[in-house]
Coordinates of C-alpha atoms and ligand atoms in Angstrom, one line a residue:
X1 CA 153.6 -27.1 70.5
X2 CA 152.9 -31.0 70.1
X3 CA 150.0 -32.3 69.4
X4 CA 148.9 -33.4 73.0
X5 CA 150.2 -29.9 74.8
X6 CA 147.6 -28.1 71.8
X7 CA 145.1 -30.9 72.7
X8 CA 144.8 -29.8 76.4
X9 CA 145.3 -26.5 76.0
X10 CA 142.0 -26.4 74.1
X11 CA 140.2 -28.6 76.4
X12 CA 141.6 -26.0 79.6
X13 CA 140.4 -23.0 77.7
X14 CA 136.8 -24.6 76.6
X15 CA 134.9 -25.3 79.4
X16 CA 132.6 -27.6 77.7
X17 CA 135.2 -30.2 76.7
X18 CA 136.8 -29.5 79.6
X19 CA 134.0 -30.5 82.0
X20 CA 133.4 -33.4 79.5
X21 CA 136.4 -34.6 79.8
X22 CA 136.7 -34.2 83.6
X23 CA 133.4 -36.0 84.0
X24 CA 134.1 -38.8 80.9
X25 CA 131.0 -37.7 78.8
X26 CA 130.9 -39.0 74.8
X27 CA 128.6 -36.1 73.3
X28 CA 127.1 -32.7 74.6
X29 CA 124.5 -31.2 72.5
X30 CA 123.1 -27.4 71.9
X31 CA 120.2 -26.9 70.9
X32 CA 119.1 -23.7 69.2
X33 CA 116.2 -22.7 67.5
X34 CA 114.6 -18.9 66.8
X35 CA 111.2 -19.6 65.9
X36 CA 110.3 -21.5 69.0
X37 CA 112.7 -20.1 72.0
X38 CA 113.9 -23.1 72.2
X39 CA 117.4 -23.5 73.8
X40 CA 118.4 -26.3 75.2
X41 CA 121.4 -28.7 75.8
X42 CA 121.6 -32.6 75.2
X43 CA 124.4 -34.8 77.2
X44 CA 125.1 -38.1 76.4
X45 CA 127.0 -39.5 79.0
X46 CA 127.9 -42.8 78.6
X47 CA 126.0 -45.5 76.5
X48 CA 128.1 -49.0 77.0
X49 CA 125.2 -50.6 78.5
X50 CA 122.8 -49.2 76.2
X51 CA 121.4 -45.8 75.0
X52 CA 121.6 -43.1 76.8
X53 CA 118.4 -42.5 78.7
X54 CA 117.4 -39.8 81.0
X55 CA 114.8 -36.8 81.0
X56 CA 114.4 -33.6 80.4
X57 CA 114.4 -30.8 82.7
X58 CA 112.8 -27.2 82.0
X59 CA 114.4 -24.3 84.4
X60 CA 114.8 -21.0 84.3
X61 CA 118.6 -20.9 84.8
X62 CA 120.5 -18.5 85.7
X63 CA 123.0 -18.3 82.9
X64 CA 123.7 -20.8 80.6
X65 CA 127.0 -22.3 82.5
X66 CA 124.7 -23.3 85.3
X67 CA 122.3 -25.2 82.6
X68 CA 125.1 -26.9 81.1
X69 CA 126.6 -27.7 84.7
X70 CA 123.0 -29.2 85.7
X71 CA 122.8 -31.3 82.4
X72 CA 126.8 -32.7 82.7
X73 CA 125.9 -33.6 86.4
X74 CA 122.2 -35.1 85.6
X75 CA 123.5 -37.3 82.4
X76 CA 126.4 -38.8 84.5
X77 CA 124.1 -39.4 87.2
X78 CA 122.0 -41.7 85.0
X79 CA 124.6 -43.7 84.1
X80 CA 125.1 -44.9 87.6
X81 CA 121.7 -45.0 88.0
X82 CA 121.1 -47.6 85.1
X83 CA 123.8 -49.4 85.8
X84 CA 123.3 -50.0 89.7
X85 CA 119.9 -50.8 88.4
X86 CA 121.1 -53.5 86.7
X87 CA 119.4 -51.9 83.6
X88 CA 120.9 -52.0 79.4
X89 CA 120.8 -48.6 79.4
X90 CA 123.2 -45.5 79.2
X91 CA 123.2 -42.0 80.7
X92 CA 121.6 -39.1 79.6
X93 CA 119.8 -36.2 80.3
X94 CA 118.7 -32.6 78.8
X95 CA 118.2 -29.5 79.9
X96 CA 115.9 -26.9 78.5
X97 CA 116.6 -23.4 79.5
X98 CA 113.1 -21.4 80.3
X99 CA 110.5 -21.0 82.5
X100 CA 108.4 -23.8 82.5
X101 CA 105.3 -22.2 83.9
X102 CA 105.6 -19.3 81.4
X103 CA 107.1 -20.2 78.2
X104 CA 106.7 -23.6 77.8
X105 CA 103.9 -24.8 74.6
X106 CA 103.5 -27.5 72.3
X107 CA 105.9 -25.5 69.0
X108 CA 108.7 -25.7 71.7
X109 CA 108.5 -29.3 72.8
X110 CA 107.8 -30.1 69.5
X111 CA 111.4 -28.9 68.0
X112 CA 112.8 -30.2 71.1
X113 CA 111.7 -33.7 70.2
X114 CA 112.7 -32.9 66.7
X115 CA 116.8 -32.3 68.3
X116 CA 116.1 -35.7 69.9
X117 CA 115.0 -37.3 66.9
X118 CA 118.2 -36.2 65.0
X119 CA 120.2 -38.4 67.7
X120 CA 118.3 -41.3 66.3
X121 CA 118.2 -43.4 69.4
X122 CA 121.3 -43.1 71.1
X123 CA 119.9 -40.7 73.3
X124 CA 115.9 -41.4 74.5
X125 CA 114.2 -38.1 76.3
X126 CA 111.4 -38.9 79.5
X127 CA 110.0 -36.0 82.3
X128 CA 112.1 -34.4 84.8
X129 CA 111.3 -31.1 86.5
X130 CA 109.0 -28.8 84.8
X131 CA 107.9 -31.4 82.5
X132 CA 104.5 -33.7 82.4
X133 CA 103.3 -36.3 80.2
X134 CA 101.2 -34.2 78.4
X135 CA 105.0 -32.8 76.7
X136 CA 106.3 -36.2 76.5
X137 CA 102.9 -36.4 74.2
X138 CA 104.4 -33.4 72.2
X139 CA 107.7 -34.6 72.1
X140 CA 106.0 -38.2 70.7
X141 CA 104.8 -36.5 67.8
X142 CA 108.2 -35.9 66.8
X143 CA 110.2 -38.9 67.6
X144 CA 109.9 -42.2 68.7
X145 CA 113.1 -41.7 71.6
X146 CA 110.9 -40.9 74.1
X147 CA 109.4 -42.8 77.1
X148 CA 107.0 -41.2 80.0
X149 CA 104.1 -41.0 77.3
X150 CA 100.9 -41.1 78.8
X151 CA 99.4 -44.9 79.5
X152 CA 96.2 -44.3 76.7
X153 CA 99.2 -44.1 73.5
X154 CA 100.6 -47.0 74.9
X155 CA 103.5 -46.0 77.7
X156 CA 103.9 -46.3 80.8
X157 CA 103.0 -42.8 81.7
X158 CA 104.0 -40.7 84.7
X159 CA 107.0 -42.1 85.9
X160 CA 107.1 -40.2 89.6
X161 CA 104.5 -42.5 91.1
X162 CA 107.0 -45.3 90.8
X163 CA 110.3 -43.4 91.7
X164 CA 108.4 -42.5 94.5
X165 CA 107.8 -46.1 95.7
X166 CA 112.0 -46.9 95.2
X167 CA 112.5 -43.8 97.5
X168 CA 109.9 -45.1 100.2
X169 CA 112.0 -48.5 99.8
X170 CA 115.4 -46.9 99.9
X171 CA 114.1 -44.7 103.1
X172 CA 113.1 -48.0 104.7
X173 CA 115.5 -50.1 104.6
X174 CA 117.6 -47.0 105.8
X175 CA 115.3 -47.0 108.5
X176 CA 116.5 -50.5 109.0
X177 CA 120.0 -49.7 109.0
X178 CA 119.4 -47.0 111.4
X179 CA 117.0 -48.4 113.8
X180 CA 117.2 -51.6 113.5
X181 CA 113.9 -52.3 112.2
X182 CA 112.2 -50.8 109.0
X183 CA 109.1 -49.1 110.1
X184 CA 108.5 -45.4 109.4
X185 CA 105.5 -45.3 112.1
X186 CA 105.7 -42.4 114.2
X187 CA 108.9 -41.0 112.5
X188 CA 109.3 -37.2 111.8
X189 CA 110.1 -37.2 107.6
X190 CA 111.0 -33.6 106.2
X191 CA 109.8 -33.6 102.8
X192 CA 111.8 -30.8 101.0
X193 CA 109.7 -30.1 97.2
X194 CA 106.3 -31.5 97.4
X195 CA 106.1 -32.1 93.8
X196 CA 105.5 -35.0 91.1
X197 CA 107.7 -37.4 93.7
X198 CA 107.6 -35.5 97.0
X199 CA 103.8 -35.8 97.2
X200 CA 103.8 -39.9 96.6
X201 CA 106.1 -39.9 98.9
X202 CA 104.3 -38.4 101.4
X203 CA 101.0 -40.9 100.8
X204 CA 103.3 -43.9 101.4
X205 CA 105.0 -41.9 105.0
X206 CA 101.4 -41.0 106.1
X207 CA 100.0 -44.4 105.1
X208 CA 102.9 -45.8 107.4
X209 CA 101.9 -43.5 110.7
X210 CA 104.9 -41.5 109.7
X211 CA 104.9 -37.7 111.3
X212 CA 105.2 -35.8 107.8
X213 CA 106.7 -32.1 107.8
X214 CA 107.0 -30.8 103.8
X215 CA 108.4 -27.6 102.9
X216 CA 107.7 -26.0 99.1
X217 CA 108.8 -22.3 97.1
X218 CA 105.7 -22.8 95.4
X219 CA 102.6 -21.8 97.9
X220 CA 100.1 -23.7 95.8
X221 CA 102.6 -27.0 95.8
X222 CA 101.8 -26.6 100.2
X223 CA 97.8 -26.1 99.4
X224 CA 97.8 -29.0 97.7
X225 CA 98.9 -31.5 100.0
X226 CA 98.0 -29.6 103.9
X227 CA 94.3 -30.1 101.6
X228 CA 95.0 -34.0 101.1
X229 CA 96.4 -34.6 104.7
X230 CA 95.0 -31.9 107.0
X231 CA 98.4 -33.0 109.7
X232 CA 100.7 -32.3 107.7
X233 CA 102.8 -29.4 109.0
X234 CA 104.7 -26.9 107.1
X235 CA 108.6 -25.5 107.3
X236 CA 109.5 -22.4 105.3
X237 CA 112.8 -23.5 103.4
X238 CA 115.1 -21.8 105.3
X239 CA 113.9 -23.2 108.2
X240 CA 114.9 -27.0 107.1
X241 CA 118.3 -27.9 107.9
X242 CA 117.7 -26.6 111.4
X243 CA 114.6 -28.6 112.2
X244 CA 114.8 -31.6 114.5
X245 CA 113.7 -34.6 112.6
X246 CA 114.5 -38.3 111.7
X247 CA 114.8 -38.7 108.1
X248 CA 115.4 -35.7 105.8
X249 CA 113.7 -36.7 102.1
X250 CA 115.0 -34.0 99.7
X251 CA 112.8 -34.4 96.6
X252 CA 113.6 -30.4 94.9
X253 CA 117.2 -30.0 93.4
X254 CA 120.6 -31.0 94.0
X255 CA 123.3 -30.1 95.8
X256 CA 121.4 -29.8 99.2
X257 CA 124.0 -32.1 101.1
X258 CA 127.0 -29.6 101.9
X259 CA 129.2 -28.3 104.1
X260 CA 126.9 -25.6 106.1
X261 CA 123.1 -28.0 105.7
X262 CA 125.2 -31.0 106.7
X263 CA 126.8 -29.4 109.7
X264 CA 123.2 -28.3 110.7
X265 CA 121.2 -31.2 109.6
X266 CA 119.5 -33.0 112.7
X267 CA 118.3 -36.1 111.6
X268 CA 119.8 -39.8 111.6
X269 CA 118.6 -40.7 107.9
X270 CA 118.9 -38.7 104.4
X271 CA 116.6 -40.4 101.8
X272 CA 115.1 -38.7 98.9
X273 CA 114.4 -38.5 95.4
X274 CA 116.5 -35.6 94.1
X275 CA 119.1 -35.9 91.6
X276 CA 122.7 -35.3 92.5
X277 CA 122.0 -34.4 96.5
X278 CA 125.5 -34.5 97.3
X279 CA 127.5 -30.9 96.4
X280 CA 131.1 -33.1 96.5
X281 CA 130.6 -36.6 96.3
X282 CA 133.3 -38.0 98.2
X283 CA 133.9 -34.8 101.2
X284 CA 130.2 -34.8 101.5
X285 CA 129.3 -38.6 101.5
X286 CA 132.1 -38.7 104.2
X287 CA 130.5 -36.0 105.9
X288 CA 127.6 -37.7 106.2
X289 CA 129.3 -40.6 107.3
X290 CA 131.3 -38.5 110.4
X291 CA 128.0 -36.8 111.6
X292 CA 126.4 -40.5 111.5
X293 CA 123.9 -40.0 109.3
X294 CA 122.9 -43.2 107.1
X295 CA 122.5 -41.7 103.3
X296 CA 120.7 -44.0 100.7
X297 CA 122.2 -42.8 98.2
X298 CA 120.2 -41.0 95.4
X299 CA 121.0 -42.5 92.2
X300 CA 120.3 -45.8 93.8
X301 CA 116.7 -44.9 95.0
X302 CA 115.3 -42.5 93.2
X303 CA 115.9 -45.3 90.2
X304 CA 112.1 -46.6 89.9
X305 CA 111.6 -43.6 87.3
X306 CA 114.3 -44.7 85.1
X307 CA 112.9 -48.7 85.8
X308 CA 109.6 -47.6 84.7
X309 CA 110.7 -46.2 81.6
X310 CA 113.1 -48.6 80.4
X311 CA 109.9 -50.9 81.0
X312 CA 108.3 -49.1 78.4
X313 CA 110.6 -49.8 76.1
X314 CA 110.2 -53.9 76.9
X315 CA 106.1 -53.3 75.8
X316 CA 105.3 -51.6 79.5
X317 CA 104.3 -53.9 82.2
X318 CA 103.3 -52.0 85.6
X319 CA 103.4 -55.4 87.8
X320 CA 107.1 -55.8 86.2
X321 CA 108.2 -52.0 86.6
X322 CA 107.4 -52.0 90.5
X323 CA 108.6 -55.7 91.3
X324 CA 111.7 -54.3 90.2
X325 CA 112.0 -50.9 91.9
X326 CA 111.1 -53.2 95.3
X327 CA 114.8 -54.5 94.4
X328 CA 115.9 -51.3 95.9
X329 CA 114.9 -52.0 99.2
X330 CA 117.5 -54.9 98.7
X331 CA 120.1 -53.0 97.1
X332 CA 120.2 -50.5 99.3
X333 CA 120.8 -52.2 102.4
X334 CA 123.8 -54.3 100.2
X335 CA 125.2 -50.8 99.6
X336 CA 125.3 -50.0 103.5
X337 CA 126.9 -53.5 104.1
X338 CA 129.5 -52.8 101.3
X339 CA 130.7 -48.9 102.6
X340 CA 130.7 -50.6 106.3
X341 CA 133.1 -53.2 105.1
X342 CA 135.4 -51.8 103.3
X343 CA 135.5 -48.1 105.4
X344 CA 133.9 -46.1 102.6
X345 CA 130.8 -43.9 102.2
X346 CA 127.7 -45.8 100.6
X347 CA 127.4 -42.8 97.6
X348 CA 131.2 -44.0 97.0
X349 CA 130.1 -47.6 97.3
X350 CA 126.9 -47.3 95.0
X351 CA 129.1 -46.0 92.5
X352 CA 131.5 -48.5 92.4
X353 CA 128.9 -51.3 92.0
X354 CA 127.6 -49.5 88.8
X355 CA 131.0 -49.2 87.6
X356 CA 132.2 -52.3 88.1
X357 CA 128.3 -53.8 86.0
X358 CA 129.8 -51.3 83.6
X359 CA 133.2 -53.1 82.9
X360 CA 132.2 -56.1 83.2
X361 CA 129.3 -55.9 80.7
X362 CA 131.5 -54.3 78.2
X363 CA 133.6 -57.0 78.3
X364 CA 130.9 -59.1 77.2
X365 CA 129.9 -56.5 74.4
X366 CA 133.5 -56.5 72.8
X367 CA 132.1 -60.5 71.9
X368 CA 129.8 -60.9 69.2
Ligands
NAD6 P1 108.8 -31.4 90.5 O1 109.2 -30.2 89.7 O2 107.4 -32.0 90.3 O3 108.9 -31.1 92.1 C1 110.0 -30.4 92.6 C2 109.4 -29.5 93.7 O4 110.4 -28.9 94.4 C3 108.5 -28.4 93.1 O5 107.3 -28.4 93.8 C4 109.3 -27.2 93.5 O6 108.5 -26.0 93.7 C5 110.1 -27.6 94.7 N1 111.2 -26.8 95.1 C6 112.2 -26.3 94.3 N2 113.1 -25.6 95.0 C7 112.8 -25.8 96.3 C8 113.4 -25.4 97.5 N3 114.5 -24.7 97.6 N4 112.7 -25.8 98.7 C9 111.6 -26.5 98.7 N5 111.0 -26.9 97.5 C10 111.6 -26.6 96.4 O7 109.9 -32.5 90.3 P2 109.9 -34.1 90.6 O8 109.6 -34.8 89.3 O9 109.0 -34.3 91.8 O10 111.4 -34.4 90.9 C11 111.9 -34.0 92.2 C12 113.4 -34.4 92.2 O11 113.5 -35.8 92.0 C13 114.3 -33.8 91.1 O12 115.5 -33.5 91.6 C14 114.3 -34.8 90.1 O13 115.4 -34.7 89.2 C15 114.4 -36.1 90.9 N6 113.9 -37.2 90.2 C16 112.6 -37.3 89.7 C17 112.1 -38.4 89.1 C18 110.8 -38.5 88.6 O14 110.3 -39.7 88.3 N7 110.0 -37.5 88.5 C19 113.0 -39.5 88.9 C20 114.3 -39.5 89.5 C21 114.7 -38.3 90.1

């Protein structure tokens, strides 16, 4: 056996460099630690335009191929993200495997943030699901790599309220692409996962005059918001993708755009904060396109987290952080120009606007 033929034989038989080749990451890590629980895993996806940054996600998975799946798809995703953004940063993300309601504490985020700290910058840690500021606080204690710290030590703190605000832009100038105009008055928006983002979300639909429907797994997640807006009405999850509507605003997990929700999904606009909405990229970003449905895609707007943090790393400005995230609004509706001219879906055309700001800018790096 050559070299090459042993080469991809390993890579077939290891899933891990197999997926990271498939997917083009530079550097997956594990992290394991006894004393604390902690198990977790690191991907670095791509860091031409900068270091990898992306955060961290606490789940209770349900085997550890489905964490490291969730991580290789998340970390990618940032890398478009950033770059589309028109950000200097990479793409990365972590995963930590647990139940965030039950086992999380400061001794675990603390040697997570010690795993980050060993990376020493190339990749920098913020929230995801599960996670609040106050654990970007306990990571901090450990390592400077992290962004999302609270306003008070200096950061930019919770970054949702601001990802929220790209996703209200992305949705409207959806709205414009679909309707002509961009108003969300009088509109029926399903708001799957009414957490950090979904319930911003719904302040900027109900401030509009939208018609807001929000479904949750979490019963206290409902409470919370049919207390704030008394009109609010509530779907069970099931009952989602079969509910007449006009925009569909996924803000829980991925992988909600597929073949049986798509073929059900009665609505003319998909625009939400989730990562990684679409189960196949390309058969389901052309589903989309066949059943008519305009799809802002997610990397795109749900990118005002990932502007507020790198802000953070410029000596945080809030004013800055949301004058760029109204960009989006812009963006988007250059994405849905591009896919119409040149016949492809506007996930398909997001991407290859990020690429492309990746090649050409490391071009310019190979200079000195
Ligand atoms: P979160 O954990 O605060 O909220 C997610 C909500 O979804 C929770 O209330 C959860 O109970 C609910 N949920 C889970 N499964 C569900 C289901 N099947 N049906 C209905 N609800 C369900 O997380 P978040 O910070 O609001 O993020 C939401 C999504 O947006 C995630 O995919 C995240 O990766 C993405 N995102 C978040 C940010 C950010 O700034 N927080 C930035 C970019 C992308």
């Amino acid at each position: 056996m050559n070299v090459i033929e042993k080469d991809q034989s390993t890579a077939s038989e290891n899933a891990v460099l197999a997926q990271m080749f498939e997917l083009g990451h530079e550097q997956v890590v594990f992290c394991n630690d006894k004393a604390t629980g902690l198990r977790a895993i690191i991907g670095i996806h791509n860091t031409v335009l900068g270091p990898a940054l992306g955060g961290t996600r606490m789940w209770n998975y349900a085997s550890e191929e489905e964490a490291l799946r969730d991580v290789m798809r998340l970390s990618r995703g940032m890398t478009y993200k950033a770059a589309v953004s028109g950000l200097n940063l990479g793409g990365g993300k972590a995963v930590i495997i647990g139940d965030a309601r039950t086992q999380k504490n400061e001794a675990l985020m603390r040697r997570f943030g010690k795993f980050v700290d060993s990376l020493a910058g190339k990749y920098i840690t913020a929230e995801d699901v599960g996670m609040t500021t106050l654990d970007m606080e306990y990571i901090h204690n450990e390592t400077e790599h992290v962004v999302g710290i609270p306003e008070t030590l200096g950061g930019g703190g919770d970054p949702s309220p601001v990802t929220a605000y790209g996703v209200y832009m992305g949705m409207k100038a959806s709205a414009k692409q679909a309707w002509g105009n961009d108003l969300l008055n009088g509109k029926k928006i399903v708001v799957q996962g009414v957490g950090n983002v979904g319930s911003h979300l719904i302040d900027y639909a109900i401030k509009e005059g939208a018609k807001v429907w929000v479904s949750d797994i979490f019963e206290d997640k409902i409470k919370a918001i049919t207390d704030k807006y008394p009109g609010v009405k509530v779907l069970q999850p099931h009952e989602i993708f079969d509910a007449e509507m006009d925009i569909y605003a996924p803000c829980a997990l991925g992988a909600t755009l597929n073949d049986d929700t798509i073929n059900r999904l009665k609505c003319q606009v998909v625009s939400g904060a989730a990562n990684n909405q679409l189960l196949d990229e390309e058969k389901h970003g052309n589903l989309l396109v066949e059943k008519g449905i305009f799809y802002a895609p997610d990397f795109l707007i749900n990118a005002g987290g990932v502007i507020n943090c790198f802000a953070e790393l410029e000596g945080y400005n809030r004013e800055r952080a949301i004058a760029k995230t109204e960009h989006i609004y812009d963006t988007t509706l250059n994405i849905y120009k591009l896919a119409a001219d040149q016949g492809i879906n506007t996930n398909r055309a997001a991407m290859q606007l990020a690429e492309k700001r990746i090649s050409d800018i490391g071009k310019v790096k190979l200079g000195y």
